[in-house]
Amino acid sequence: MSFLSHLNPAPSFPSYTGPYKVGTTDVEIPAAELPSPSPTPDPSLSTVSFRIFYPCETPTKTAKPVYWLPDPQQEYLGANLPFLRILSYTTIPVIPNAKLLQANTKTKRWPVMVFSHGLGGTKNAYSHLLGSLSSHGVVVIAADHRDGSAPLSLVRKAPGSKPRAVEYKSISHSQTPEVEKARDDQLKIRLWELGLIHEALLKIDRGEPLMNTLAEKSPESMGDLAMFSSALDVHRQGSISWSGHSFGAATVVQLVKSVFYPSSKGAPSSYKPLFHPSASSQIAHQITPTSPISLLDLWCMPLLSKSTRWLNTQPLPCYAPDGPGGKNVVAILSEAFFKWGNNLNQTKRTISEDPSLDKPSMQKHAAPYIFYPVSSAHLSQSDFGILFPWLTRKAFKAEDPARTLRLNTRAILEVMRRNGVEVADTSAIDMEENTADGRVPGGQIGQM
């Protein structure tokens, strides 16, 4: 760290530890341009938005900075509280719209992960974890949910048009019928958005023209999305990894189960699906027992709604007769969530082979991975731990947030490797080992 960096009061991020530089581009596509696998839950949501983190070529000239607070910053500052004005100067160690690096995998395509943020999160709120994964050879899609779970979301109908704000919805954490209904409504939007993002990825890889209202080049053409044509491993069954934090982790669980159990045969009359794509839909082709899943601080309460409780008693797709068991599932908890007894027990049930049991029995299939970094808080799973280490240390007794994210990156990558996903070797920094060449082939996730 340079002397001048000590004089800069703005919070900053450490460099990514993988072997690749990381590029990023913002995407917002009109929903009308994408086939919807499930009925639209809110017609006012006319677009779907996400940020892409990807391995990129080293630029030949200095790139302009990418700020952690998106434009327009004043609106986001108002949503994130004025005292966070210092974040106006915080940048992410990524290169905007850099040229995609050619994949060196056997398929010549990059593996893809779709990530769902939690309450109070945004498509930028997990930039360090997602950028770290990209630096190891993963194209990560960070969803920008417009369900009222973000401090602020903006919907732009057309390039240059005045955006419509979707503000945060303050909803109780109590388990009441009113709260269950509100969370169900949010999940309907989130699942629909993930379905559209999946459709967008298929079109982007096929090189089909899409309007990107956030493109720096001509938004009416593929613009910065053209470089992803024929470069994404999104067509093979089970090739896309699904990940999320807190409410986002619950969203992922709800997504893969809703797709895998399209029929409500045997379900009680109280069961009301939140997302019901047809069996012939593209996403039904994609999500299979082999789909890798990583769940960070899974918040289970949204899964316990009376209208969807039946689905929560069904096992994850990996436990199907032809599935691998839990070997493609990792649950990463903060120490705070590990000590939250009720949620921990529900998490164990959710990732077990029989969630209908009050206490998981001895597994017949391979068990899932579950672990927690010591001295970590819920916010340690996101960028906030790095941006405000003094706050998480004082309020939650969390230590070394950068190390927590390195451990999380290491675990997610290792589970992907063990399931045949080609990613770069874990760095010696992440492995906390010193070697002559600075890299450790394969890496280990250790005891979980």
Short mmCIF file of C-alpha atoms in Angstrom, two decimals:
data_model
loop_
_atom_site.label_atom_id
_atom_site.label_comp_id
_atom_site.label_asym_id
_atom_site.label_seq_id
_atom_site.Cartn_x
_atom_site.Cartn_y
_atom_site.Cartn_z
CA MET A 1 0.00 0.00 0.00
CA SER A 2 1.44 3.36 -0.99
CA PHE A 3 1.95 6.32 1.36
CA LEU A 4 -0.69 8.33 -0.53
CA SER A 5 -3.29 5.62 0.05
CA HIS A 6 -3.02 6.27 3.78
CA LEU A 7 -4.00 9.88 3.12
CA ASN A 8 -7.11 8.89 1.17
CA PRO A 9 -10.07 8.62 3.59
CA ALA A 10 -12.27 6.79 1.06
CA PRO A 11 -12.67 3.06 1.76
CA SER A 12 -10.89 0.87 -0.78
CA PHE A 13 -10.77 -2.74 -1.91
CA PRO A 14 -7.72 -5.02 -2.07
CA SER A 15 -6.69 -6.47 -5.42
CA TYR A 16 -8.23 -9.73 -6.60
CA THR A 17 -6.05 -12.78 -6.05
CA GLY A 18 -6.76 -14.80 -9.19
CA PRO A 19 -4.52 -14.86 -12.29
CA TYR A 20 -6.89 -12.87 -14.52
CA LYS A 21 -7.73 -9.19 -14.77
CA VAL A 22 -11.44 -8.51 -14.25
CA GLY A 23 -13.70 -6.53 -16.56
CA THR A 24 -17.24 -5.42 -15.92
CA THR A 25 -20.21 -4.11 -17.86
CA ASP A 26 -23.69 -2.99 -16.82
CA VAL A 27 -26.73 -4.42 -18.59
CA GLU A 28 -30.39 -3.43 -18.68
CA ILE A 29 -32.58 -5.16 -21.25
CA PRO A 30 -36.28 -4.52 -22.02
CA ALA A 31 -38.29 -7.47 -20.72
CA ALA A 32 -40.29 -7.43 -23.95
CA GLU A 33 -37.19 -8.64 -25.82
CA LEU A 34 -36.94 -11.80 -23.71
CA PRO A 35 -39.30 -14.79 -23.51
CA SER A 36 -40.68 -14.97 -19.99
CA PRO A 37 -40.60 -18.50 -18.54
CA SER A 38 -43.24 -17.51 -15.98
CA PRO A 39 -46.03 -14.88 -15.90
CA THR A 40 -44.88 -11.33 -15.21
CA PRO A 41 -45.54 -10.53 -11.51
CA ASP A 42 -45.37 -6.74 -11.94
CA PRO A 43 -46.04 -5.16 -15.37
CA SER A 44 -44.38 -1.91 -14.25
CA LEU A 45 -41.00 -3.69 -14.28
CA SER A 46 -40.29 -3.17 -17.95
CA THR A 47 -36.62 -4.20 -17.89
CA VAL A 48 -34.24 -6.64 -16.24
CA SER A 49 -30.86 -5.41 -14.99
CA PHE A 50 -27.57 -7.01 -14.00
CA ARG A 51 -23.81 -6.43 -13.85
CA ILE A 52 -21.35 -8.83 -15.46
CA PHE A 53 -17.92 -9.54 -13.94
CA TYR A 54 -15.63 -11.43 -16.32
CA PRO A 55 -11.99 -12.34 -17.02
CA CYS A 56 -10.59 -9.73 -19.38
CA GLU A 57 -7.53 -8.83 -21.38
CA THR A 58 -5.03 -6.44 -19.87
CA PRO A 59 -5.84 -2.96 -21.24
CA THR A 60 -3.21 -1.09 -23.24
CA LYS A 61 -4.09 2.25 -21.64
CA THR A 62 -5.37 3.46 -18.30
CA ALA A 63 -9.09 2.79 -17.96
CA LYS A 64 -11.52 5.11 -16.27
CA PRO A 65 -12.50 4.08 -12.72
CA VAL A 66 -15.62 2.12 -11.87
CA TYR A 67 -17.24 3.58 -8.77
CA TRP A 68 -18.85 1.36 -6.18
CA LEU A 69 -21.86 3.67 -6.03
CA PRO A 70 -23.62 3.51 -9.41
CA ASP A 71 -24.78 6.53 -11.35
CA PRO A 72 -26.67 8.66 -10.54
CA GLN A 73 -24.71 8.77 -7.28
CA GLN A 74 -26.86 11.40 -5.57
CA GLU A 75 -29.92 9.17 -5.70
CA TYR A 76 -27.98 6.18 -4.39
CA LEU A 77 -26.39 8.29 -1.67
CA GLY A 78 -29.81 9.36 -0.50
CA ALA A 79 -30.87 5.71 -0.33
CA ASN A 80 -27.66 4.63 1.47
CA LEU A 81 -27.80 7.53 3.97
CA PRO A 82 -25.94 10.82 3.48
CA PHE A 83 -23.12 9.95 5.90
CA LEU A 84 -21.92 7.44 3.30
CA ARG A 85 -21.00 10.29 0.95
CA ILE A 86 -17.38 9.21 1.31
CA LEU A 87 -18.28 6.18 -0.85
CA SER A 88 -18.57 8.55 -3.83
CA TYR A 89 -14.80 8.11 -4.22
CA THR A 90 -14.61 4.36 -3.66
CA THR A 91 -13.74 2.39 -6.79
CA ILE A 92 -13.89 -1.29 -7.67
CA PRO A 93 -10.66 -2.89 -9.02
CA VAL A 94 -12.28 -3.75 -12.35
CA ILE A 95 -11.88 -2.47 -15.92
CA PRO A 96 -15.06 -1.10 -17.54
CA ASN A 97 -16.10 -2.76 -20.79
CA ALA A 98 -12.67 -4.35 -21.23
CA LYS A 99 -12.24 -6.96 -23.94
CA LEU A 100 -13.24 -10.44 -22.81
CA LEU A 101 -10.29 -12.80 -22.45
CA GLN A 102 -10.48 -15.92 -24.61
CA ALA A 103 -11.31 -18.92 -22.43
CA ASN A 104 -8.61 -21.55 -22.04
CA THR A 105 -11.09 -24.24 -20.94
CA LYS A 106 -11.69 -27.46 -22.90
CA THR A 107 -14.95 -26.05 -24.25
CA LYS A 108 -13.34 -22.67 -25.06
CA ARG A 109 -16.17 -21.12 -23.06
CA TRP A 110 -16.13 -19.56 -19.61
CA PRO A 111 -18.13 -21.12 -16.76
CA VAL A 112 -21.01 -18.91 -15.63
CA MET A 113 -22.49 -18.15 -12.21
CA VAL A 114 -25.70 -16.21 -11.50
CA PHE A 115 -25.75 -14.40 -8.13
CA SER A 116 -28.75 -13.05 -6.19
CA HIS A 117 -28.21 -10.30 -3.61
CA GLY A 118 -29.75 -10.08 -0.15
CA LEU A 119 -31.80 -7.46 1.69
CA GLY A 120 -30.15 -4.06 1.44
CA GLY A 121 -27.87 -5.37 -1.29
CA THR A 122 -27.36 -4.32 -4.90
CA LYS A 123 -25.61 -5.65 -7.98
CA ASN A 124 -22.46 -3.90 -6.66
CA ALA A 125 -22.72 -4.91 -3.00
CA TYR A 126 -20.80 -8.17 -3.48
CA SER A 127 -18.26 -6.86 -5.96
CA HIS A 128 -15.21 -8.19 -4.13
CA LEU A 129 -16.44 -11.78 -3.84
CA LEU A 130 -17.79 -11.83 -7.39
CA GLY A 131 -14.72 -10.09 -8.83
CA SER A 132 -12.51 -12.57 -6.98
CA LEU A 133 -14.38 -15.47 -8.58
CA SER A 134 -14.04 -13.82 -12.00
CA SER A 135 -10.30 -13.40 -11.46
CA HIS A 136 -10.18 -17.20 -11.26
CA GLY A 137 -12.01 -17.69 -14.56
CA VAL A 138 -15.75 -17.36 -13.91
CA VAL A 139 -18.20 -15.03 -15.63
CA VAL A 140 -20.45 -13.87 -12.80
CA ILE A 141 -23.86 -12.29 -13.35
CA ALA A 142 -24.92 -10.07 -10.43
CA ALA A 143 -28.69 -9.57 -10.54
CA ASP A 144 -30.14 -6.15 -9.76
CA HIS A 145 -33.42 -7.07 -8.07
CA ARG A 146 -36.28 -4.57 -8.33
CA ASP A 147 -38.45 -6.14 -5.62
CA GLY A 148 -37.88 -3.44 -3.01
CA SER A 149 -35.04 -5.33 -1.30
CA ALA A 150 -32.31 -2.94 -2.56
CA PRO A 151 -31.80 0.54 -1.06
CA LEU A 152 -32.69 1.85 -4.51
CA SER A 153 -33.21 0.38 -7.97
CA LEU A 154 -33.75 2.29 -11.20
CA VAL A 155 -35.83 1.14 -14.16
CA ARG A 156 -35.04 2.78 -17.51
CA LYS A 157 -37.56 2.22 -20.29
CA ALA A 158 -35.22 3.50 -22.99
CA PRO A 159 -31.71 4.93 -23.37
CA GLY A 160 -31.57 8.46 -22.00
CA SER A 161 -35.05 8.31 -20.50
CA LYS A 162 -35.68 9.40 -16.95
CA PRO A 163 -35.45 6.31 -14.76
CA ARG A 164 -38.22 5.24 -12.42
CA ALA A 165 -37.09 4.58 -8.86
CA VAL A 166 -37.97 1.39 -7.00
CA GLU A 167 -37.39 2.18 -3.35
CA TYR A 168 -36.68 -0.10 -0.41
CA LYS A 169 -39.68 -1.76 1.22
CA SER A 170 -39.47 -1.98 4.98
CA ILE A 171 -40.97 -5.35 5.89
CA SER A 172 -40.97 -6.93 9.33
CA HIS A 173 -38.96 -10.08 10.01
CA SER A 174 -41.84 -11.56 12.00
CA GLN A 175 -43.51 -14.71 10.70
CA THR A 176 -47.03 -13.35 10.16
CA PRO A 177 -49.43 -13.91 7.23
CA GLU A 178 -48.92 -10.31 6.11
CA VAL A 179 -45.14 -10.65 6.14
CA GLU A 180 -45.30 -14.01 4.36
CA LYS A 181 -47.44 -12.46 1.63
CA ALA A 182 -45.00 -9.54 1.24
CA ARG A 183 -41.96 -11.84 1.01
CA ASP A 184 -43.79 -14.12 -1.44
CA ASP A 185 -44.48 -11.11 -3.64
CA GLN A 186 -40.79 -10.19 -3.55
CA LEU A 187 -39.77 -13.74 -4.40
CA LYS A 188 -42.13 -13.77 -7.39
CA ILE A 189 -40.26 -10.77 -8.81
CA ARG A 190 -36.84 -12.19 -7.99
CA LEU A 191 -37.55 -15.57 -9.57
CA TRP A 192 -39.03 -13.94 -12.67
CA GLU A 193 -35.92 -11.74 -12.96
CA LEU A 194 -33.58 -14.72 -12.71
CA GLY A 195 -35.62 -16.48 -15.37
CA LEU A 196 -35.24 -13.46 -17.68
CA ILE A 197 -31.51 -13.20 -16.93
CA HIS A 198 -31.12 -16.82 -17.97
CA GLU A 199 -32.96 -16.11 -21.22
CA ALA A 200 -30.75 -13.05 -21.77
CA LEU A 201 -27.59 -15.13 -21.31
CA LEU A 202 -28.75 -17.59 -23.96
CA LYS A 203 -29.43 -14.78 -26.43
CA ILE A 204 -26.17 -13.01 -25.63
CA ASP A 205 -24.16 -16.18 -26.21
CA ARG A 206 -26.00 -16.81 -29.48
CA GLY A 207 -25.13 -13.29 -30.61
CA GLU A 208 -28.76 -12.26 -30.99
CA PRO A 209 -29.31 -8.48 -30.94
CA LEU A 210 -30.59 -7.06 -27.66
CA MET A 211 -31.09 -3.48 -26.55
CA ASN A 212 -28.88 -2.65 -23.59
CA THR A 213 -30.06 0.71 -22.27
CA LEU A 214 -26.80 1.04 -20.29
CA ALA A 215 -24.41 0.29 -23.17
CA GLU A 216 -21.65 2.83 -23.77
CA LYS A 217 -21.84 2.11 -27.47
CA SER A 218 -25.03 2.03 -29.51
CA PRO A 219 -27.70 0.65 -27.16
CA GLU A 220 -29.79 -0.54 -30.11
CA SER A 221 -27.11 -3.07 -31.05
CA MET A 222 -25.28 -5.72 -29.09
CA GLY A 223 -22.76 -3.04 -28.11
CA ASP A 224 -20.47 -4.30 -25.35
CA LEU A 225 -22.38 -7.59 -25.16
CA ALA A 226 -21.15 -8.79 -28.57
CA MET A 227 -17.85 -9.99 -27.11
CA PHE A 228 -19.70 -12.66 -25.09
CA SER A 229 -21.03 -14.35 -28.23
CA SER A 230 -20.08 -18.08 -28.26
CA ALA A 231 -17.99 -17.51 -25.11
CA LEU A 232 -20.36 -18.57 -22.31
CA ASP A 233 -20.98 -22.13 -21.12
CA VAL A 234 -24.73 -21.69 -20.71
CA HIS A 235 -26.30 -24.24 -23.05
CA ARG A 236 -25.18 -27.51 -21.47
CA GLN A 237 -27.59 -28.92 -18.90
CA GLY A 238 -26.48 -28.08 -15.37
CA SER A 239 -23.60 -25.90 -16.56
CA ILE A 240 -24.66 -22.67 -14.80
CA SER A 241 -23.82 -22.25 -11.09
CA TRP A 242 -26.38 -20.53 -8.85
CA SER A 243 -25.43 -18.51 -5.79
CA GLY A 244 -26.86 -15.94 -3.42
CA HIS A 245 -26.56 -14.30 -0.03
CA SER A 246 -29.22 -14.28 2.71
CA PHE A 247 -32.52 -13.51 0.96
CA GLY A 248 -30.62 -14.15 -2.27
CA ALA A 249 -29.66 -17.63 -1.06
CA ALA A 250 -33.33 -18.27 -0.26
CA THR A 251 -34.13 -17.05 -3.78
CA VAL A 252 -31.73 -19.59 -5.27
CA VAL A 253 -33.24 -22.44 -3.23
CA GLN A 254 -36.73 -21.38 -4.30
CA LEU A 255 -35.61 -21.10 -7.92
CA VAL A 256 -33.99 -24.51 -8.33
CA LYS A 257 -36.83 -26.28 -6.50
CA SER A 258 -39.56 -24.41 -8.38
CA VAL A 259 -37.96 -25.39 -11.69
CA PHE A 260 -37.20 -28.97 -10.67
CA TYR A 261 -40.68 -29.60 -9.23
CA PRO A 262 -42.94 -27.97 -11.85
CA SER A 263 -45.85 -30.22 -10.95
CA SER A 264 -47.64 -29.76 -7.65
CA LYS A 265 -48.81 -33.37 -7.69
CA GLY A 266 -49.09 -34.54 -4.11
CA ALA A 267 -48.97 -30.99 -2.77
CA PRO A 268 -51.68 -29.68 -0.42
CA SER A 269 -54.25 -27.19 -1.72
CA SER A 270 -52.45 -24.46 0.24
CA TYR A 271 -49.41 -24.69 -2.08
CA LYS A 272 -49.21 -21.73 -4.44
CA PRO A 273 -46.15 -21.79 -6.75
CA LEU A 274 -44.29 -18.48 -7.00
CA PHE A 275 -42.53 -19.45 -10.23
CA HIS A 276 -43.85 -22.08 -12.59
CA PRO A 277 -41.99 -22.36 -15.88
CA SER A 278 -43.18 -25.02 -18.29
CA ALA A 279 -41.30 -28.30 -18.48
CA SER A 280 -40.22 -27.32 -22.01
CA SER A 281 -38.76 -23.95 -20.98
CA GLN A 282 -35.05 -23.22 -21.37
CA ILE A 283 -34.50 -22.86 -17.63
CA ALA A 284 -36.11 -26.27 -17.01
CA HIS A 285 -33.49 -27.65 -19.41
CA GLN A 286 -30.70 -25.85 -17.54
CA ILE A 287 -31.41 -26.60 -13.86
CA THR A 288 -30.65 -30.26 -13.16
CA PRO A 289 -29.36 -32.40 -10.27
CA THR A 290 -25.80 -31.49 -11.31
CA SER A 291 -26.27 -27.69 -11.07
CA PRO A 292 -23.66 -26.28 -8.62
CA ILE A 293 -25.20 -24.28 -5.78
CA SER A 294 -23.49 -22.03 -3.21
CA LEU A 295 -25.53 -20.48 -0.41
CA LEU A 296 -24.08 -17.69 1.73
CA ASP A 297 -25.86 -17.13 5.06
CA LEU A 298 -29.08 -18.73 3.83
CA TRP A 299 -31.99 -16.86 5.42
CA CYS A 300 -34.66 -19.53 5.75
CA MET A 301 -37.69 -17.54 6.91
CA PRO A 302 -38.89 -16.67 3.36
CA LEU A 303 -38.96 -20.41 2.56
CA LEU A 304 -41.42 -21.13 5.37
CA SER A 305 -44.41 -19.27 3.97
CA LYS A 306 -47.64 -21.26 4.28
CA SER A 307 -48.23 -20.97 0.54
CA THR A 308 -44.84 -22.52 -0.37
CA ARG A 309 -44.09 -24.66 2.68
CA TRP A 310 -44.69 -27.88 0.73
CA LEU A 311 -41.89 -26.99 -1.68
CA ASN A 312 -39.54 -26.47 1.26
CA THR A 313 -40.08 -30.11 2.28
CA GLN A 314 -38.82 -31.32 -1.12
CA PRO A 315 -35.10 -32.08 -1.44
CA LEU A 316 -32.74 -30.07 -3.60
CA PRO A 317 -32.39 -31.45 -7.18
CA CYS A 318 -28.97 -32.94 -6.36
CA TYR A 319 -30.70 -35.67 -4.32
CA ALA A 320 -32.65 -37.02 -7.29
CA PRO A 321 -31.95 -40.71 -8.01
CA ASP A 322 -29.56 -39.76 -10.81
CA GLY A 323 -28.00 -36.87 -8.87
CA PRO A 324 -24.60 -36.58 -7.22
CA GLY A 325 -25.95 -36.01 -3.72
CA GLY A 326 -24.83 -32.94 -1.81
CA LYS A 327 -21.33 -32.79 -3.34
CA ASN A 328 -22.36 -29.85 -5.58
CA VAL A 329 -23.88 -27.82 -2.72
CA VAL A 330 -21.95 -25.60 -0.30
CA ALA A 331 -23.50 -23.55 2.50
CA ILE A 332 -21.16 -20.87 3.81
CA LEU A 333 -22.26 -19.28 7.06
CA SER A 334 -20.92 -16.35 9.00
CA GLU A 335 -20.20 -17.12 12.63
CA ALA A 336 -23.22 -14.98 13.50
CA PHE A 337 -25.53 -17.17 11.39
CA PHE A 338 -23.86 -20.33 12.69
CA LYS A 339 -24.79 -19.27 16.23
CA TRP A 340 -28.38 -18.43 15.20
CA GLY A 341 -29.72 -21.81 16.28
CA ASN A 342 -33.16 -21.82 14.64
CA ASN A 343 -31.85 -20.66 11.27
CA LEU A 344 -28.88 -23.05 11.44
CA ASN A 345 -31.18 -26.02 12.03
CA GLN A 346 -33.43 -24.93 9.19
CA THR A 347 -30.40 -24.49 6.92
CA LYS A 348 -29.29 -28.04 7.71
CA ARG A 349 -32.77 -29.28 6.87
CA THR A 350 -32.91 -27.30 3.64
CA ILE A 351 -29.67 -28.76 2.26
CA SER A 352 -30.30 -32.29 3.59
CA GLU A 353 -31.67 -35.12 1.47
CA ASP A 354 -34.99 -35.10 3.36
CA PRO A 355 -36.04 -31.59 4.48
CA SER A 356 -39.40 -32.93 5.67
CA LEU A 357 -37.72 -34.37 8.77
CA ASP A 358 -37.39 -32.17 11.85
CA LYS A 359 -33.85 -33.44 12.32
CA PRO A 360 -31.78 -34.57 9.33
CA SER A 361 -31.10 -38.30 9.45
CA MET A 362 -27.96 -40.11 8.35
CA GLN A 363 -27.45 -39.26 4.67
CA LYS A 364 -27.56 -42.05 2.10
CA HIS A 365 -26.09 -39.75 -0.54
CA ALA A 366 -22.98 -37.62 -0.45
CA ALA A 367 -23.37 -34.90 2.17
CA PRO A 368 -23.30 -31.20 1.27
CA TYR A 369 -20.48 -28.93 2.41
CA ILE A 370 -21.13 -26.50 5.24
CA PHE A 371 -18.70 -24.28 7.14
CA TYR A 372 -18.20 -20.85 8.66
CA PRO A 373 -15.20 -18.53 9.01
CA VAL A 374 -14.47 -17.70 12.65
CA SER A 375 -15.14 -14.11 13.78
CA SER A 376 -17.32 -13.25 10.79
CA ALA A 377 -20.61 -11.36 10.68
CA HIS A 378 -23.53 -11.38 8.26
CA LEU A 379 -22.14 -8.26 6.57
CA SER A 380 -18.77 -10.00 6.17
CA GLN A 381 -20.26 -11.92 3.24
CA SER A 382 -20.65 -8.67 1.28
CA ASP A 383 -18.50 -5.62 0.49
CA PHE A 384 -19.65 -3.82 3.63
CA GLY A 385 -17.18 -5.65 5.85
CA ILE A 386 -14.26 -4.38 3.75
CA LEU A 387 -15.72 -0.89 3.34
CA PHE A 388 -16.45 -0.47 7.06
CA PRO A 389 -14.19 -2.86 9.02
CA TRP A 390 -14.30 -0.62 12.11
CA LEU A 391 -18.11 -0.80 12.16
CA THR A 392 -18.36 -4.58 11.76
CA ARG A 393 -15.60 -5.03 14.34
CA LYS A 394 -17.21 -2.75 16.91
CA ALA A 395 -20.84 -3.76 16.32
CA PHE A 396 -20.45 -7.45 15.43
CA LYS A 397 -16.93 -8.37 16.63
CA ALA A 398 -16.02 -9.38 13.09
CA GLU A 399 -12.33 -9.60 12.24
CA ASP A 400 -10.39 -9.42 8.97
CA PRO A 401 -13.28 -9.13 6.46
CA ALA A 402 -10.93 -9.47 3.49
CA ARG A 403 -9.79 -12.87 4.78
CA THR A 404 -13.42 -13.96 5.22
CA LEU A 405 -14.09 -13.25 1.55
CA ARG A 406 -10.88 -15.02 0.53
CA LEU A 407 -12.01 -18.11 2.43
CA ASN A 408 -15.45 -17.91 0.81
CA THR A 409 -13.89 -17.60 -2.64
CA ARG A 410 -11.62 -20.55 -1.94
CA ALA A 411 -14.52 -22.76 -0.82
CA ILE A 412 -16.81 -21.89 -3.75
CA LEU A 413 -14.04 -22.48 -6.29
CA GLU A 414 -13.08 -25.81 -4.77
CA VAL A 415 -16.67 -27.11 -4.82
CA MET A 416 -16.92 -26.02 -8.46
CA ARG A 417 -13.69 -27.90 -9.24
CA ARG A 418 -14.89 -31.04 -7.51
CA ASN A 419 -17.92 -30.95 -9.79
CA GLY A 420 -15.97 -30.67 -13.01
CA VAL A 421 -16.06 -26.89 -13.50
CA GLU A 422 -12.78 -25.64 -14.99
CA VAL A 423 -11.50 -22.72 -12.92
CA ALA A 424 -8.01 -21.42 -12.24
CA ASP A 425 -5.84 -22.73 -9.43
CA THR A 426 -6.42 -21.15 -6.05
CA SER A 427 -3.76 -18.57 -5.29
CA ALA A 428 -1.22 -19.09 -2.53
CA ILE A 429 -2.61 -15.96 -0.88
CA ASP A 430 -6.07 -17.51 -0.62
CA MET A 431 -4.57 -20.84 0.47
CA GLU A 432 -2.51 -18.96 3.08
CA GLU A 433 0.53 -20.89 1.97
CA ASN A 434 3.87 -19.79 0.54
CA THR A 435 5.19 -21.64 -2.50
CA ALA A 436 8.03 -20.99 -4.92
CA ASP A 437 5.72 -20.13 -7.83
CA GLY A 438 3.06 -18.45 -5.69
CA ARG A 439 0.25 -20.81 -6.75
CA VAL A 440 -1.23 -24.02 -5.35
CA PRO A 441 -2.72 -26.36 -7.99
CA GLY A 442 -6.33 -27.26 -7.19
CA GLY A 443 -6.43 -26.01 -3.64
CA GLN A 444 -8.39 -27.49 -0.76
CA ILE A 445 -11.49 -26.39 1.07
CA GLY A 446 -10.45 -28.25 4.18
CA GLN A 447 -12.79 -29.82 6.70
CA MET A 448 -16.41 -28.74 6.42
#
